[in-house]
Structure formats: C-alpha cells, structure tokens
Amino acid sequence: MAMFSLALRSRAKPNPLLAWRALHSRNFCSGRLGLSMSESDSSDPPVAGTKFLETFKEEFEIGSRVISLETGEIARFANGAVVFGMEATQVLSTVSAGKGDAVRDFLPLTVDYQEKQFAQGVIPNTFMRREGAPKERELLCGRLIDRPIRPLFPAGFYHEIQVMASVLCSDGKQDPDVLAANATSAALMLSDIPWGGPIGVVRLGRICGQFVVNPTMDELSLSDLNLVYACTRDKTLMIDVQAREISEKDLEAGLRLAHPEAVKYLEPQIRLAARAGKQKKEYKLSMVSEQIFEKVRNIAEAPIDAVFTDPSYGKFERGEALEKITQDVRSALEEECDEQSLKALPKVVDNVRKKVVRKRIISEGNRIDGRHLEEVRPIYCKAGRLPQLHGSALFNRGDTQVLCTVTLGAPQDAQRLDSLVGPPTKRFMLHYSFPPFCIDEVGKRTGLNRREVGHGTLAEKALVAVLPPEEDFPYTVRINSEVMASDGSTSMATVCGGSMALMDAGIPLREHVAGISVGLVTDVDPETGEVTDYRILTDILGLEDHLGDIDFKIAGTRNGVTAIQLDIKPAGIPLDIICECLEPARKGRLQILDHMEKEISVPRNQDDRNSPRLVTLKFSNDAIRRFIGPLGALKRKIEEETGARISVGDGTITIGAKNQAVMEKVQDKVDFIVGREIEVGGIYKGIVTSIKEYGAFVEFNGGQQGLLHISELSHEPVSRVSDVVSVGQQISLMCIGQDVRGNIKLSRKAILRRSESEEKGVAEGSAPLTKEKPNIWVSLENVSKGEHQKSTPEELSASEMKKIETNQSVSLQPAVVIRSAAECDEEEKSAGLSKTSKRAPKAKGTLNKDSKQKTVQSSNNKPDSSTLSSMLAESLSQKGGEKKIVSADEGEAILDDQNKESDVQTPLKPEKLKLGTKVTAKIYQIRARGLVLDLGGGIRGMYRFEPNGEREFTIGDELRVQCSSFTSKGIPVMSLVDKE
C-alpha cells in the first residue's frame, strides 16, 4: 500500500526560514521530528511552522467489509498504537511495557477495554455526566482480548504489560470487541515487546443455514450462531460461541470456515510492522536453569508420583500431601544452603508435578482420581432445595457443588444496558459468585470480578437459548449461582443447576441444558513444536485444568450446542484436535442430562400458597393513571403497605408478591382503586359515603356509586340505616341489578343469606361462578384476574349449580354486564358488529374500558355456562341515553308497539339492524342453550332454544329470523319467524 501523509496546517503564515526535513528521511521509531535552522534576522518574531505527521495505513477486505489499520497519527508516545477501522467504527488499541525488572513468577498482563459515550454522540446519563467503573461488557471484551494474546508471550517473560483499547466512534452496526482484539495484535507487532504474533480474530454468524463472516448487529439478531474465533497461521488460540442448539457437525464446519478468514488479518499486520514497527527489545527472562530443575526433580519426583498414583486422595488430602513434599524438599535445600534453588522452588515443584501427571496420562491413560479418560464424575442433583423461593436447585459433580436460585420479576425489572451496540435491556441475568470458602481459603468479597463475570456470562449464554420467547414469557429472570465447593468446572455446574432451577420455578424451558469441561494433554516435539501424541480428558478436575493444555467448556441440550468457551495455555492447538474434542463432550453431556431429567423433567406447578407470586393484569391506560395517582403516590403507598412490588407498563400492571396472601391483598386494593367488570351476583367491597332515610350510598369498584336500600341491609326489619352501617365503614356487598334510571342496586343481606360453606366456595371480589387462583408464570395474553370458567353446564358440579340458582334467586334478571348506553354504542361501533364473517367468534370478554380483560378458554367449541346465561337470557334496550334491562318477552312487546318490522336484504349493515328487522341467517355455531347465527355482513346474532322446542339443527342451515332485542354487549337477539 502507498504511504500516506497527513499535514496539519496552522492558520499563521509559515516562516520561510523554518524548513522540515524530507518525509522519507524521518525515523518513525524514534518518535522525533527533525528541524533545520538557517540564519535569520533575530529581530523577526518566531512564527509557528507546519507540522507533518507521518501516517502508515493498510487496507484490506474480509467478507464484504473494508478494513483499515492505521498508525503514526494518534498516541505516538505509546510503545505501540493502532487504529482499527471497519466501516464507520474505529477502535484505538495501545500497548505499553513497565520499566525495570520486577521480581515475580507470572506475567502481569492487564487489558482494559472502554466504551465511552462520546463514541455514539451521547452524554452519559449519570449524576456526574461521565463514565464510572467498568461495566460487565467492558470486562468481557477485555477478557476476549486477553485470552488469545496471553499464550504468545515467551516463557519467563514477567514484565508488566498494559493494553488499553478504546472505541473512538461507533455507528452501532459492528461490535467493536473483535476490532479491538485485532488492533491489539497489530499494536503488539509494532511495539518492541517480544510476542509470538500476529493473530487474527473473526466473528462468524449463520442465517438460514448460510455462514456470514463479520455479520452486523442486525444480522446477528437473526443468526442462530455467534462464533468468535482467534488463531495464528496454523493453530487455534481461542473460541467463544453462543448458539441456538447448533449440531456438532455444523459447528465444526463453522470452525473450519472461520480459520482461513481469520488468517486474512495476519498479512496486513506483518506489512504494517515491517514499515512502521520497532526493533524488538531484549528483555530479561526469568528462566529456571536445567541444573536446578534436575536437582529438585530428583528429590521430589518419586513422592509426587506416589501421591498421584493413589486415587483415594481427595482434593484437600492430595493438596496437603503435595505441600508436605514441597516442605521436605525445602528442608533438604536449606541444609545445603542452596539459595538459588530455594528461590525457584515453588515453580520447579509445580513443573515436576506437571511432568509426572502428563506422563502418566499419555503413557498409561491413568488420571489423578483413577477415572477413565471419558468417565464423568458421580452426579447428585436436587430441585426445589429452597421451597420458599421461586425456584432453586443443588447440583453436585464429584466434589464440585453449586446452589442455583431463580427470582422472577416484572418486565420493568430488566437490566438496563448502557452499551454502544446491542439491545438496551436484558431480561435474563445470571450472576455467578465464587466465595473464598468454596476452596477453604480466607478472602474478602469485592465488587465485579473478571473471572466471576466471565463464568456467569458463559452460563447465561448457555441457558438463554432455551428460554421461552419474550412474547410468551415477558418476565425478568435472575439466576444466582453460589459455588459451595470447587474442584473444577464450576461454570458448567452452574449451567446444570441453573437449568433445573428454571424448571423448578415453572418456566417452560424447551430443553434441559447441561455443560461439561473437556481437557487435553499433549506431547510436543521440543525442536519442531509439533504435537506428537495427545489424550482428551472428559470432565476435568481443577488440578487437571491447571496441569493440562486446554479448558474446553461446552454446554448444550440433546439437540445441540448452546455455548462454548475455549482457553488454551500453550501457543496454539491444531484445529483438528479441537474438533475431535466435540464428540467426547457430547457423550458426557448426555450422561449428565439423564441425571437431571430424572430429578425434574417438566416445569413445576407453583401451587404452594407460601411461595412467591407474580401476576400481570390488563387495564386501560385511564385506569392505570387512576391507580398510579399523583406522581405515583398511590402506587408507592400500596407497595409500602403490602411489601409487594408493582410495575406499570403500557396497559398492564405486574404485581410481585412474596406469597399468595400478599397477592390477594394487593389485588383487592387494585380492584378498589381501578375497578373491574360489574356483574349481577358479583361481590364487592365498598365504603359507605352517605346515609339517607331510605338507604346508604356506597362507593365501590374504583369510584362507582351504588345504592344500598334499607330493605337490603338485613333479613331483620331495620328502622334506621345508621343502626346497621355508618359513614366510612367498609362492607361487602352484592350487586343485584339496576333500577329503571340505571342506578346500581346493592344488597347486604344477600351476603348474609349465604351459608358458610358457600362463602368458602365463592371468594370475595369474584363473580358468582367459582373461579380459581390466577395463573402464575404465564404470558400477558393469557393472564386474567380470575381464571377460566368451566366450559359447559355438564362440567359444573352440583354445588356450583346450586350457587348459580342462589344467585339467580337474588335477582329475577340473569347475570348481565352493566354498562351505560354510550359504552354500548361505542362497543357496537368498535367490536360488536364489525367482525368479519371468516373470523371465529371470540370468547366472552370484558368490554368495560376500566376493567381487566379476561380470556375464557373453551374446548371443542363448547360454550361457557356464564356466557350462555347472559347471551341467551338477557336483553338490553336503549332509550333516550338511558339503559334498561328487559326480558325477551318485553322486547317482543316493544316490537308490537313500535310495529317496525322490516325486511332487509343481504349484505346487512350494522346501522340497518333494528328491532323487528327480518333477515335470512345461517347457523354459525350450535351451543348448549342456543345458536350463534351469521346475519351477513360480518354480523353475529344469537337465538335461544324455546322450551320443548325443536333442537335438531345443522351448521350451515338457513333460518328466517327477526331482531327482537339486543344484549348489553350489543349482540342482537333473534326470534324465529319460519324455518326453511
């Protein structure tokens, strides 16, 4: 590529006496700009000249994206600095090395990734209006950069290295994490730090079975695979996968496609380093001499081998025995006064352990605990360990133990993400905790830990693939994983325990998810570096992870893989060996799934009254405004009084309570404030607002006013109303109907007349028919205050039929829904008479604008008994804006008086359907107590069976009918004129 130069020109006139040397003679690595001076008049004031910044740039194309690498213009003092660009997203990565030779036995590599809000043109929404502590995503991106570059530093290089990656600008289309990893590789190549790169990092997606290289964020939302792959020219360094049950075969195909795409990043980095890179510096390496190693090995090898040969040792017993061997070696060296060997003793003993274990596994196939190479440790699992919680599970694999709990919340409890890319909220969270006691150590709990965040995110990726869609299950879910004992692969144990805890919480998972960790031990030729022999280990211990070459965590269902994380300790592993590890992992995963499914295989029903409850109710926006109150005061007051958590959404109120008693208390308060559908025979709580000589006025159901007549106060004669009730008293009442002026009539004695057995069967605040508790953990579309009523009269028990008769005896009129004339007109315009003829009739629902919507499920098209009760026995006539409840006979009398019979030809329009209108209708449905008729023009009517009349009808038959009345819902009630 051609070399580009960028001139930053000053507004001042350049001094002709100042001359910069030619660009081709400038030494970029020195970081200096040459300047030559000629003789000039000292009286002339100095004028700023023009400064030239030498810039080196490489451009190439991968997939369909144009990529650029640029250095020399920004961060010139850093040891290495590169700006990596893809389309409108640019990331700066810098590398610096510590000064001096520190005494340590590890590589202090720090990777800091930061996304500042200026990159998307936004001011932070914090009190200080600036970025604070690193967010989870920034920690995860830092780990993504750290994992592939760490193995390529030379052995014994223990100098402090810091990598800082910052997003300069982002258009939201590309995830900057992969860009930052490639920019870091290029910066290390430009620096004087010894490093075995370069590396290439690529993202791969799959949409409709086709792999996509470097997909955008929109494409990732459609993809069933999110694969991040890092490699050198011939070896794999890192794999990170989130998938939706992708098969091992397809996953292997994706890995083999990603490798050559990632290699395309290498040549541009090499070319850029050749043009602008620094000479590699000679750093001091902390190496153990062969003489010291042999001396320690001769003392410690035999006792160490004896410990690893005995499979009866547990984790801590083995650790104590190895520590005793180390102390014995230390005593022997102290007697010899060998100070050099004593300084390197811990690292040398660890190397001896590593060689002993790896030799036994390679040559004999024997593992530390005596298991076969593909054997999984014994498993113990228990769901519902903490019954008072939403969901819980205890999972043991060997000595590793994890306790997982599930907490469900309202949709508004979702975590808000302040990221440059991705969704703004996250409704599923998994928090992983690794306390010191799980490995019998002393430590203090701090804030976000990179390891804990990484392990928790891996388990979260594994489980999110089997969660129900947000449309079906909109609630927020939090899993808390507490590691109780650790001996390897606690993150995969979290996957198993989290899956069972979700089932225990009643969440309808598609499949159980299990995870397992696979290890690898290789024998490498010291001269060529090629792998000559290897063994794959299933379900590795913590010590096998430490002494082995890889930690390959794979999680998935029986159908495929959902998450993968591969960490490699040596400088790469051939891809063929990595792909070979997939099959042992699948076999081990299936064994674990068998144990999990024996414990719990289907979502558990939440029927315990002491367990927490979550329910979502639907209201109109006007009703929700009344419920919230001024500045949310009413909502906060209810939360303080009950201890429940209430979240308000668009048309929904979600209530979270610690038990059923609290839930019922909150629902009573919601009913009192907002109100609900008023039904004749329904029982309501109200407050007496005023007392008159003839009765008392009661406010109930969210501000509704009703009259409690003196005759309805008690079965005993009442001389004064104030003797029974007083102003401000809260009482339970039954709606018994309306008077001719539309006033709601209430009765107290109707409640007193019920026996105790009936009172237990019908809960306060419900309709006369028995209703069950609200469904818990169901979608918004299926939630109602009361549950579904039984479909047919035949399914009702004798006691329930008796309750219906009792309710009907209170009022001569059947159960109706009381509304004003204006509401009926609105209903008629919007829904009652505008359905298309092809659409099936909807089940009975609430039409009151302030009431909760209810869904009544029926099977085999059998009608709901309460629906037929109101559809076939009630009618409503509207006159002069007043509402009046009339019977069918009264409706026929009105017809005779008005004498407005008319014959309407199809198609029928809603405005032409009046009392006395005759039409030819088709039978649409046959129900237990009547017919649903298709009147034409998308209008439905109903016809009730006459006593001792003919009931042999066929769907599709035509009947000659006339309109005799309308129900309160605007449904025309038809009478038979003649049958064809």
PDB file of C-alpha atoms in Angstrom, residues 515-657:
ATOM      1  CA  GLY A 515     -22.398 -28.373  30.492  1.00  0.00           C
ATOM      2  CA  ILE A 516     -19.108 -30.205  30.768  1.00  0.00           C
ATOM      3  CA  SER A 517     -15.449 -29.275  30.564  1.00  0.00           C
ATOM      4  CA  VAL A 518     -13.021 -31.198  28.378  1.00  0.00           C
ATOM      5  CA  GLY A 519      -9.244 -31.143  28.878  1.00  0.00           C
ATOM      6  CA  LEU A 520      -6.258 -32.029  26.739  1.00  0.00           C
ATOM      7  CA  VAL A 521      -2.756 -33.319  27.484  1.00  0.00           C
ATOM      8  CA  THR A 522      -0.267 -33.213  24.613  1.00  0.00           C
ATOM      9  CA  ASP A 523       3.252 -34.476  23.997  1.00  0.00           C
ATOM     10  CA  VAL A 524       5.157 -31.916  21.916  1.00  0.00           C
ATOM     11  CA  ASP A 525       8.401 -32.301  19.999  1.00  0.00           C
ATOM     12  CA  PRO A 526      10.765 -29.725  21.618  1.00  0.00           C
ATOM     13  CA  GLU A 527      12.544 -28.997  18.339  1.00  0.00           C
ATOM     14  CA  THR A 528       9.653 -28.594  15.903  1.00  0.00           C
ATOM     15  CA  GLY A 529       6.883 -27.729  18.348  1.00  0.00           C
ATOM     16  CA  GLU A 530       4.543 -30.214  16.700  1.00  0.00           C
ATOM     17  CA  VAL A 531       2.138 -32.361  18.714  1.00  0.00           C
ATOM     18  CA  THR A 532       3.284 -35.971  18.589  1.00  0.00           C
ATOM     19  CA  ASP A 533       0.723 -37.535  20.946  1.00  0.00           C
ATOM     20  CA  TYR A 534      -2.285 -36.371  22.973  1.00  0.00           C
ATOM     21  CA  ARG A 535      -5.110 -37.517  25.248  1.00  0.00           C
ATOM     22  CA  ILE A 536      -8.579 -35.960  25.610  1.00  0.00           C
ATOM     23  CA  LEU A 537      -9.997 -35.863  29.159  1.00  0.00           C
ATOM     24  CA  THR A 538     -13.720 -35.616  29.899  1.00  0.00           C
ATOM     25  CA  ASP A 539     -14.928 -33.730  32.991  1.00  0.00           C
ATOM     26  CA  ILE A 540     -11.568 -32.469  34.214  1.00  0.00           C
ATOM     27  CA  LEU A 541     -10.643 -31.779  37.830  1.00  0.00           C
ATOM     28  CA  GLY A 542      -9.260 -28.453  38.947  1.00  0.00           C
ATOM     29  CA  LEU A 543      -5.725 -29.866  39.066  1.00  0.00           C
ATOM     30  CA  GLU A 544      -6.106 -31.414  35.593  1.00  0.00           C
ATOM     31  CA  ASP A 545      -7.170 -27.974  34.344  1.00  0.00           C
ATOM     32  CA  HIS A 546      -4.074 -26.422  35.912  1.00  0.00           C
ATOM     33  CA  LEU A 547      -1.642 -29.033  34.620  1.00  0.00           C
ATOM     34  CA  GLY A 548      -3.283 -29.587  31.214  1.00  0.00           C
ATOM     35  CA  ASP A 549      -3.195 -27.629  27.964  1.00  0.00           C
ATOM     36  CA  ILE A 550      -6.798 -26.517  27.430  1.00  0.00           C
ATOM     37  CA  ASP A 551     -10.036 -25.868  29.277  1.00  0.00           C
ATOM     38  CA  PHE A 552     -12.761 -26.539  26.707  1.00  0.00           C
ATOM     39  CA  LYS A 553     -16.166 -25.730  28.221  1.00  0.00           C
ATOM     40  CA  ILE A 554     -19.115 -26.946  26.131  1.00  0.00           C
ATOM     41  CA  ALA A 555     -22.785 -26.582  27.092  1.00  0.00           C
ATOM     42  CA  GLY A 556     -25.883 -27.655  25.223  1.00  0.00           C
ATOM     43  CA  THR A 557     -29.032 -29.747  25.027  1.00  0.00           C
ATOM     44  CA  ARG A 558     -29.664 -33.133  23.492  1.00  0.00           C
ATOM     45  CA  ASN A 559     -30.197 -31.361  20.184  1.00  0.00           C
ATOM     46  CA  GLY A 560     -27.018 -29.326  20.013  1.00  0.00           C
ATOM     47  CA  VAL A 561     -24.559 -26.831  21.476  1.00  0.00           C
ATOM     48  CA  THR A 562     -25.660 -23.538  23.037  1.00  0.00           C
ATOM     49  CA  ALA A 563     -22.364 -22.124  24.378  1.00  0.00           C
ATOM     50  CA  ILE A 564     -18.612 -22.761  24.161  1.00  0.00           C
ATOM     51  CA  GLN A 565     -15.542 -21.202  25.749  1.00  0.00           C
ATOM     52  CA  LEU A 566     -12.085 -22.471  24.846  1.00  0.00           C
ATOM     53  CA  ASP A 567      -8.978 -21.270  26.707  1.00  0.00           C
ATOM     54  CA  ILE A 568      -5.550 -22.521  25.626  1.00  0.00           C
ATOM     55  CA  LYS A 569      -2.326 -22.388  27.631  1.00  0.00           C
ATOM     56  CA  PRO A 570       0.337 -23.251  25.008  1.00  0.00           C
ATOM     57  CA  ALA A 571       0.880 -21.167  21.890  1.00  0.00           C
ATOM     58  CA  GLY A 572      -1.987 -22.750  19.991  1.00  0.00           C
ATOM     59  CA  ILE A 573      -3.521 -26.188  19.363  1.00  0.00           C
ATOM     60  CA  PRO A 574      -4.237 -27.666  15.905  1.00  0.00           C
ATOM     61  CA  LEU A 575      -7.882 -27.236  14.880  1.00  0.00           C
ATOM     62  CA  ASP A 576      -8.264 -30.952  14.099  1.00  0.00           C
ATOM     63  CA  ILE A 577      -7.638 -31.831  17.745  1.00  0.00           C
ATOM     64  CA  ILE A 578     -10.108 -29.156  18.889  1.00  0.00           C
ATOM     65  CA  CYS A 579     -12.827 -30.569  16.644  1.00  0.00           C
ATOM     66  CA  GLU A 580     -12.099 -34.071  17.941  1.00  0.00           C
ATOM     67  CA  CYS A 581     -12.959 -32.882  21.466  1.00  0.00           C
ATOM     68  CA  LEU A 582     -16.589 -32.171  20.498  1.00  0.00           C
ATOM     69  CA  GLU A 583     -17.717 -35.812  20.454  1.00  0.00           C
ATOM     70  CA  PRO A 584     -16.462 -36.791  23.957  1.00  0.00           C
ATOM     71  CA  ALA A 585     -18.104 -33.642  25.264  1.00  0.00           C
ATOM     72  CA  ARG A 586     -21.414 -34.610  23.654  1.00  0.00           C
ATOM     73  CA  LYS A 587     -21.351 -38.076  25.214  1.00  0.00           C
ATOM     74  CA  GLY A 588     -20.570 -36.689  28.653  1.00  0.00           C
ATOM     75  CA  ARG A 589     -23.292 -34.060  28.289  1.00  0.00           C
ATOM     76  CA  LEU A 590     -25.912 -36.705  27.539  1.00  0.00           C
ATOM     77  CA  GLN A 591     -24.965 -38.634  30.687  1.00  0.00           C
ATOM     78  CA  ILE A 592     -25.457 -35.520  32.816  1.00  0.00           C
ATOM     79  CA  LEU A 593     -28.796 -34.752  31.137  1.00  0.00           C
ATOM     80  CA  ASP A 594     -30.040 -38.231  32.083  1.00  0.00           C
ATOM     81  CA  HIS A 595     -29.468 -37.492  35.770  1.00  0.00           C
ATOM     82  CA  MET A 596     -31.045 -34.048  35.540  1.00  0.00           C
ATOM     83  CA  GLU A 597     -34.173 -35.323  33.810  1.00  0.00           C
ATOM     84  CA  LYS A 598     -34.621 -37.996  36.463  1.00  0.00           C
ATOM     85  CA  GLU A 599     -34.801 -35.250  39.069  1.00  0.00           C
ATOM     86  CA  ILE A 600     -37.043 -32.825  37.151  1.00  0.00           C
ATOM     87  CA  SER A 601     -38.089 -33.046  33.522  1.00  0.00           C
ATOM     88  CA  VAL A 602     -41.073 -30.670  33.226  1.00  0.00           C
ATOM     89  CA  PRO A 603     -41.737 -27.202  34.672  1.00  0.00           C
ATOM     90  CA  ARG A 604     -43.119 -27.428  38.184  1.00  0.00           C
ATOM     91  CA  ASN A 605     -46.562 -26.039  39.045  1.00  0.00           C
ATOM     92  CA  GLN A 606     -46.480 -23.183  41.528  1.00  0.00           C
ATOM     93  CA  ASP A 607     -49.345 -24.243  43.821  1.00  0.00           C
ATOM     94  CA  ASP A 608     -47.852 -23.527  47.255  1.00  0.00           C
ATOM     95  CA  ARG A 609     -49.502 -20.556  48.946  1.00  0.00           C
ATOM     96  CA  ASN A 610     -46.227 -19.687  50.687  1.00  0.00           C
ATOM     97  CA  SER A 611     -44.205 -19.450  47.501  1.00  0.00           C
ATOM     98  CA  PRO A 612     -43.770 -16.048  45.808  1.00  0.00           C
ATOM     99  CA  ARG A 613     -46.344 -14.972  43.271  1.00  0.00           C
ATOM    100  CA  LEU A 614     -46.202 -12.960  40.083  1.00  0.00           C
ATOM    101  CA  VAL A 615     -49.226 -11.948  38.030  1.00  0.00           C
ATOM    102  CA  THR A 616     -49.877  -9.473  35.232  1.00  0.00           C
ATOM    103  CA  LEU A 617     -53.240  -7.716  34.911  1.00  0.00           C
ATOM    104  CA  LYS A 618     -54.512  -5.786  31.899  1.00  0.00           C
ATOM    105  CA  PHE A 619     -56.204  -2.405  32.251  1.00  0.00           C
ATOM    106  CA  SER A 620     -56.949   0.573  30.117  1.00  0.00           C
ATOM    107  CA  ASN A 621     -54.455   3.430  30.285  1.00  0.00           C
ATOM    108  CA  ASP A 622     -57.049   5.643  32.007  1.00  0.00           C
ATOM    109  CA  ALA A 623     -57.495   3.051  34.736  1.00  0.00           C
ATOM    110  CA  ILE A 624     -53.733   2.755  35.172  1.00  0.00           C
ATOM    111  CA  ARG A 625     -53.448   6.520  35.592  1.00  0.00           C
ATOM    112  CA  ARG A 626     -56.006   6.380  38.387  1.00  0.00           C
ATOM    113  CA  PHE A 627     -54.089   3.540  40.003  1.00  0.00           C
ATOM    114  CA  ILE A 628     -50.722   5.325  39.932  1.00  0.00           C
ATOM    115  CA  GLY A 629     -52.081   8.507  41.440  1.00  0.00           C
ATOM    116  CA  PRO A 630     -50.367  11.905  41.517  1.00  0.00           C
ATOM    117  CA  LEU A 631     -46.633  11.402  40.936  1.00  0.00           C
ATOM    118  CA  GLY A 632     -47.051   7.696  41.704  1.00  0.00           C
ATOM    119  CA  ALA A 633     -48.076   8.320  45.300  1.00  0.00           C
ATOM    120  CA  LEU A 634     -50.922   5.796  45.315  1.00  0.00           C
ATOM    121  CA  LYS A 635     -48.764   3.040  43.837  1.00  0.00           C
ATOM    122  CA  ARG A 636     -45.950   3.673  46.329  1.00  0.00           C
ATOM    123  CA  LYS A 637     -48.414   3.646  49.217  1.00  0.00           C
ATOM    124  CA  ILE A 638     -49.683   0.192  48.234  1.00  0.00           C
ATOM    125  CA  GLU A 639     -46.120  -1.098  47.935  1.00  0.00           C
ATOM    126  CA  GLU A 640     -45.260   0.221  51.393  1.00  0.00           C
ATOM    127  CA  GLU A 641     -48.394  -1.241  52.986  1.00  0.00           C
ATOM    128  CA  THR A 642     -48.163  -4.695  51.414  1.00  0.00           C
ATOM    129  CA  GLY A 643     -44.469  -5.179  50.695  1.00  0.00           C
ATOM    130  CA  ALA A 644     -45.281  -6.137  47.119  1.00  0.00           C
ATOM    131  CA  ARG A 645     -43.518  -4.807  44.036  1.00  0.00           C
ATOM    132  CA  ILE A 646     -45.714  -3.276  41.365  1.00  0.00           C
ATOM    133  CA  SER A 647     -44.564  -2.424  37.864  1.00  0.00           C
ATOM    134  CA  VAL A 648     -46.682  -0.486  35.413  1.00  0.00           C
ATOM    135  CA  GLY A 649     -46.391  -0.954  31.674  1.00  0.00           C
ATOM    136  CA  ASP A 650     -48.393   0.021  28.627  1.00  0.00           C
ATOM    137  CA  GLY A 651     -51.809  -1.335  29.518  1.00  0.00           C
ATOM    138  CA  THR A 652     -50.507  -3.745  32.156  1.00  0.00           C
ATOM    139  CA  ILE A 653     -49.913  -3.863  35.886  1.00  0.00           C
ATOM    140  CA  THR A 654     -47.465  -6.533  37.056  1.00  0.00           C
ATOM    141  CA  ILE A 655     -47.556  -7.492  40.727  1.00  0.00           C
ATOM    142  CA  GLY A 656     -44.835  -9.442  42.510  1.00  0.00           C
ATOM    143  CA  ALA A 657     -45.678 -10.708  46.000  1.00  0.00           C
TER     144      ALA A 657
END
